[in-house]
CSV table of C-alpha atoms in Angstrom, one decimal:
chain,number,residue,atom,x,y,z
A,297,MET,CA,113.2,160.5,86.4
A,298,GLN,CA,112.0,160.8,82.8
A,299,ILE,CA,112.5,157.6,80.8
A,300,ASN,CA,113.0,157.9,77.1
A,301,THR,CA,110.8,155.4,75.3
A,302,PHE,CA,110.3,154.7,71.5
A,303,PRO,CA,107.9,152.5,69.6
A,304,ILE,CA,108.5,149.1,68.1
A,305,THR,CA,105.9,147.4,65.9
A,306,LEU,CA,104.9,143.7,66.1
A,307,LYS,CA,105.6,141.8,62.8
A,308,GLU,CA,104.6,138.3,64.0
A,309,SER,CA,104.4,136.0,66.9
A,310,PHE,CA,104.1,132.3,67.4
A,311,MET,CA,104.3,129.6,70.1
A,312,ILE,CA,107.6,127.8,70.3
A,313,SER,CA,106.6,125.6,73.3
A,314,PRO,CA,103.4,124.9,75.1
A,315,LYS,CA,103.8,127.9,77.3
A,316,VAL,CA,106.3,130.3,75.5
A,317,LYS,CA,105.6,132.6,72.6
A,318,HIS,CA,108.2,134.2,70.4
A,319,PHE,CA,107.8,137.7,69.2
A,320,ILE,CA,109.4,139.6,66.3
A,321,PHE,CA,109.3,143.4,66.3
A,322,SER,CA,110.6,146.0,63.9
A,323,CYS,CA,112.0,149.3,65.2
A,324,GLU,CA,111.8,152.3,62.9
A,325,ALA,CA,112.2,155.1,65.5
A,326,THR,CA,116.0,155.1,65.4
A,327,PRO,CA,118.4,154.7,62.4
A,328,HIS,CA,119.8,151.7,64.0
A,329,PHE,CA,118.8,149.9,67.2
A,330,ASN,CA,122.2,149.0,68.6
A,331,TYR,CA,122.7,146.5,71.4
A,332,LEU,CA,125.1,143.9,72.7
A,333,PRO,CA,124.2,140.2,72.6
A,334,GLY,CA,122.7,139.4,76.1
A,335,GLN,CA,121.1,142.7,76.7
A,336,PHE,CA,117.4,143.3,77.3
A,337,ILE,CA,114.7,145.7,76.6
A,338,THR,CA,111.9,147.1,78.9
A,339,ILE,CA,108.3,147.2,77.7
A,340,HIS,CA,106.1,150.0,79.0
A,341,PHE,CA,102.4,149.5,79.1
A,342,GLU,CA,99.2,150.2,81.2
A,343,HIS,CA,97.3,147.6,83.1
A,344,GLN,CA,94.0,148.6,84.8
A,345,GLY,CA,94.9,152.2,84.5
A,346,LYS,CA,98.3,151.9,86.0
A,347,PRO,CA,101.6,152.3,84.2
A,348,LEU,CA,103.7,149.1,84.3
A,349,LYS,CA,107.0,147.8,82.8
A,350,ARG,CA,108.5,144.4,82.2
A,351,SER,CA,111.9,143.4,80.9
A,352,TYR,CA,112.7,140.8,78.2
A,353,SER,CA,116.1,139.6,76.9
A,354,ILE,CA,116.6,140.2,73.3
A,355,ALA,CA,116.6,136.8,71.6
A,356,ASN,CA,118.3,137.7,68.2
A,357,THR,CA,121.8,138.5,67.4
A,358,PRO,CA,122.6,142.1,66.4
A,359,LYS,CA,122.4,142.5,62.6
A,360,MET,CA,121.7,146.3,62.1
A,361,ASP,CA,118.3,145.3,60.7
A,362,ASN,CA,116.3,147.0,63.4
A,363,GLN,CA,114.7,143.8,64.2
A,364,ILE,CA,114.0,142.8,67.9
A,365,GLU,CA,113.0,139.3,69.0
A,366,LEU,CA,112.0,138.1,72.4
A,367,ALA,CA,110.4,135.2,74.1
A,368,ALA,CA,107.8,135.5,76.8
A,369,GLY,CA,106.3,132.7,78.9
A,370,TYR,CA,102.6,132.4,79.7
A,371,PHE,CA,101.6,133.3,83.2
A,372,ALA,CA,97.9,133.2,84.1
A,373,ASN,CA,96.7,136.5,85.1
A,374,GLY,CA,100.1,138.1,84.5
A,375,PRO,CA,99.9,141.7,83.3
A,376,GLY,CA,103.0,141.2,81.0
A,377,THR,CA,101.5,138.0,79.6
A,378,GLU,CA,98.0,139.6,79.1
A,379,PHE,CA,99.6,142.6,77.3
A,380,LEU,CA,102.0,140.7,75.0
A,381,TYR,CA,99.9,137.6,74.2
A,382,ASN,CA,97.0,140.0,73.0
A,383,LEU,CA,99.2,142.0,70.6
A,384,LYS,CA,98.3,141.6,66.9
A,385,PRO,CA,100.7,142.3,63.9
A,386,GLY,CA,100.9,146.0,63.4
A,387,ASP,CA,100.4,146.9,67.1
A,388,ALA,CA,103.1,149.4,68.4
A,389,VAL,CA,104.7,149.0,71.8
A,390,GLN,CA,106.7,151.5,73.8
A,391,ILE,CA,110.1,150.3,75.0
A,392,SER,CA,113.3,151.6,76.6
A,393,GLY,CA,116.8,150.2,76.4
A,394,PRO,CA,118.9,148.3,75.7
A,395,PHE,CA,120.0,147.5,79.2
A,396,GLY,CA,121.9,144.8,81.0
A,397,ARG,CA,125.4,143.4,81.9
A,398,LEU,CA,124.8,139.8,80.8
A,399,THR,CA,127.2,140.4,77.9
A,400,ILE,CA,130.4,138.8,76.7
A,401,LYS,CA,133.4,140.6,78.2
A,402,ASP,CA,136.6,141.5,76.4
A,403,GLU,CA,138.7,139.2,78.6
A,404,ILE,CA,138.1,135.7,77.3
A,405,PRO,CA,138.2,132.9,79.8
A,406,GLY,CA,139.1,129.3,79.3
A,407,ARG,CA,135.4,128.3,79.4
A,408,PHE,CA,132.0,130.0,79.3
A,409,ILE,CA,129.4,128.2,81.3
A,410,LEU,CA,125.9,129.6,80.3
A,411,VAL,CA,123.2,128.6,82.7
A,412,ALA,CA,119.5,129.2,82.2
A,413,THR,CA,116.0,128.2,83.1
A,414,SER,CA,113.1,128.6,80.6
A,415,THR,CA,113.1,132.0,78.8
A,416,GLY,CA,116.4,132.8,80.5
A,417,ILE,CA,118.0,131.0,77.6
A,418,THR,CA,117.1,133.8,75.1
A,419,PRO,CA,120.2,136.0,75.8
A,420,TYR,CA,122.4,133.0,75.0
A,421,ARG,CA,120.7,132.5,71.7
A,422,SER,CA,121.6,136.0,70.7
A,423,MET,CA,125.3,135.2,71.6
A,424,ILE,CA,125.7,132.1,69.3
A,425,PRO,CA,127.3,134.0,66.4
A,426,LYS,CA,129.7,135.9,68.7
A,427,LEU,CA,130.6,132.8,70.6
A,428,ALA,CA,131.3,131.0,67.3
A,429,GLN,CA,133.6,133.8,66.3
A,430,LEU,CA,135.4,133.7,69.6
A,431,MET,CA,135.9,129.9,69.3
A,432,GLU,CA,137.4,130.2,65.9
A,433,GLN,CA,139.7,132.9,67.2
A,434,HIS,CA,140.6,131.0,70.4
A,435,PRO,CA,140.9,127.3,69.6
A,436,GLU,CA,141.2,126.3,73.3
A,437,LEU,CA,138.0,128.1,74.3
A,438,GLU,CA,135.1,125.9,75.6
A,439,VAL,CA,131.4,126.8,75.9
A,440,VAL,CA,128.9,124.9,78.0
A,441,ILE,CA,125.2,125.8,77.6
A,442,LEU,CA,122.8,124.4,80.3
A,443,GLN,CA,119.1,124.8,79.9
A,444,GLY,CA,116.7,123.8,82.6
A,445,VAL,CA,113.0,123.1,81.9
A,446,GLN,CA,110.4,120.7,83.3
A,447,ARG,CA,109.9,118.6,80.2
A,448,ARG,CA,111.3,118.0,76.7
A,449,GLU,CA,108.6,119.9,74.8
A,450,GLU,CA,109.6,123.0,76.9
A,451,ILE,CA,113.2,123.1,75.5
A,452,LEU,CA,113.6,126.5,73.7
A,453,TYR,CA,115.7,126.9,70.6
A,454,GLY,CA,117.1,123.5,71.2
A,455,ASP,CA,117.9,122.8,67.4
A,456,GLU,CA,120.0,126.0,67.3
A,457,PHE,CA,122.1,125.2,70.4
A,458,LEU,CA,122.5,121.6,69.3
A,459,ALA,CA,123.7,122.7,65.8
A,460,PHE,CA,126.2,125.1,67.4
A,461,SER,CA,127.5,122.3,69.6
A,462,GLN,CA,127.8,119.9,66.6
A,463,LYS,CA,129.7,122.5,64.6
A,464,TYR,CA,132.2,123.3,67.4
A,465,PRO,CA,133.4,120.2,69.3
A,466,ARG,CA,134.4,122.2,72.2
A,467,ALA,CA,130.9,123.5,72.7
A,468,SER,CA,128.2,121.4,74.4
A,469,PHE,CA,124.6,121.8,74.9
A,470,LYS,CA,122.9,120.1,77.9
A,471,PRO,CA,119.1,120.3,78.6
A,472,TYR,CA,118.1,119.4,82.1
A,473,LEU,CA,114.5,118.1,82.6
A,474,SER,CA,113.2,118.3,86.1
A,475,ARG,CA,109.9,116.5,85.6
A,476,GLN,CA,110.6,114.2,82.7
A,477,PRO,CA,110.7,110.6,83.9
A,478,ALA,CA,114.3,109.3,83.9
A,479,ASN,CA,113.5,106.3,81.7
A,480,GLU,CA,112.1,108.6,79.0
A,481,LEU,CA,115.3,110.7,78.7
A,482,ASN,CA,117.0,110.8,75.3
A,483,GLU,CA,120.8,110.2,74.9
A,484,LYS,CA,121.8,113.8,75.4
A,485,GLU,CA,119.2,114.8,78.0
A,486,PHE,CA,119.8,115.0,81.7
A,487,SER,CA,117.5,114.6,84.7
A,488,GLY,CA,117.1,117.1,87.5
A,489,TYR,CA,117.6,120.9,88.0
A,490,VAL,CA,120.1,122.8,85.9
A,491,GLN,CA,122.3,124.0,88.8
A,492,HIS,CA,122.8,120.3,89.8
A,493,ALA,CA,125.0,120.0,86.7
A,494,PHE,CA,127.8,121.8,88.6
A,495,PRO,CA,129.5,118.8,90.2
A,496,SER,CA,130.0,117.1,86.8
A,497,LEU,CA,131.7,120.2,85.2
A,498,ASN,CA,134.8,120.3,87.3
A,499,LEU,CA,134.4,124.0,88.0
A,500,ASN,CA,137.6,126.0,88.2
A,501,PRO,CA,137.5,129.6,89.2
A,502,GLN,CA,140.9,130.1,87.5
A,503,ARG,CA,139.5,129.5,84.0
A,504,ASP,CA,135.6,129.5,84.2
A,505,VAL,CA,133.1,132.4,83.8
A,506,VAL,CA,129.6,131.6,84.7
A,507,TYR,CA,126.4,133.2,83.3
A,508,LEU,CA,123.2,132.9,85.1
A,509,CYS,CA,119.8,133.9,83.7
A,510,GLY,CA,116.2,132.8,84.6
A,511,ASN,CA,114.4,131.7,87.6
A,512,PRO,CA,115.5,133.8,90.7
A,513,GLY,CA,115.6,130.7,92.9
A,514,MET,CA,118.0,128.9,90.5
A,515,ILE,CA,120.2,132.1,90.2
A,516,ASP,CA,120.5,132.5,94.0
A,517,GLU,CA,121.2,128.8,94.6
A,518,ALA,CA,123.8,128.7,91.8
A,519,PHE,CA,125.4,131.9,92.9
A,520,ASN,CA,125.8,130.7,96.4
A,521,SER,CA,127.3,127.5,95.3
A,522,LEU,CA,129.7,129.2,93.0
A,523,LYS,CA,130.9,131.6,95.8
A,524,GLN,CA,131.4,128.6,98.1
A,525,GLN,CA,133.6,127.2,95.4
A,526,GLY,CA,135.9,130.2,95.2
A,527,PHE,CA,134.3,132.2,92.3
A,528,ALA,CA,134.8,135.9,92.6
A,529,MET,CA,132.0,138.3,91.8
A,530,GLN,CA,133.4,139.3,88.4
A,531,GLN,CA,133.3,135.6,87.4
A,532,ILE,CA,129.5,135.3,88.0
A,533,ILE,CA,127.4,137.3,85.6
A,534,ARG,CA,123.7,137.1,86.5
A,535,GLU,CA,120.4,138.7,85.4
A,536,LYS,CA,117.0,138.3,86.9
A,537,TYR,CA,113.9,140.4,86.5
A,538,ILE,CA,110.1,140.2,86.6
A,539,SER,CA,108.5,139.4,83.2
A,540,ARG,CA,105.1,137.9,84.1
């Protein structure tokens, strides 16, 4: 099946953690690149003479400015890593999209629980303005953002999520650090894996919708746990794909 691709051009890139780089692209091929917060693009490239593709969540909120931001982790000898990390400003990349179902649905629940590991947090960054709008429209709405990383320096966009939670008292941001010694945790940091936060949340299938993005192992474990607690398929929205 023929896939329609179009070019985007790298404007700049910079490291945002020891192993994650943030990329900012411009898209001039279409009048407006339209997408929903939470969707992803697929990058098409060649590696050792073979066509490959990798998918990355869009990290910025839609502003009709034809700008596409994404974050990519570093994986040694990973084709996607090698391609993206070697790009220079002005280089063009072929992409397709947008794709994905990790979007905010029309039916608003009592609580959004957004769970991610590492760069799986990027779609939630793009959702912040929409979530803020919904919380202003629905004063009882709650939002819980859970980010799982190994150490504090690997937290992505933490200042932005913290600012969101400080502005909206019914929103909370909880980073879970799996390899940070417990005696080194700050006041609002938690020890362990992100899915282990579930028992403390008083999950309720009648009011909660849970989003899962990131490590496939985390997603599978969390999904099975939620199913056992009575969550229906439509209450669990998940996205996992190869990006290395």
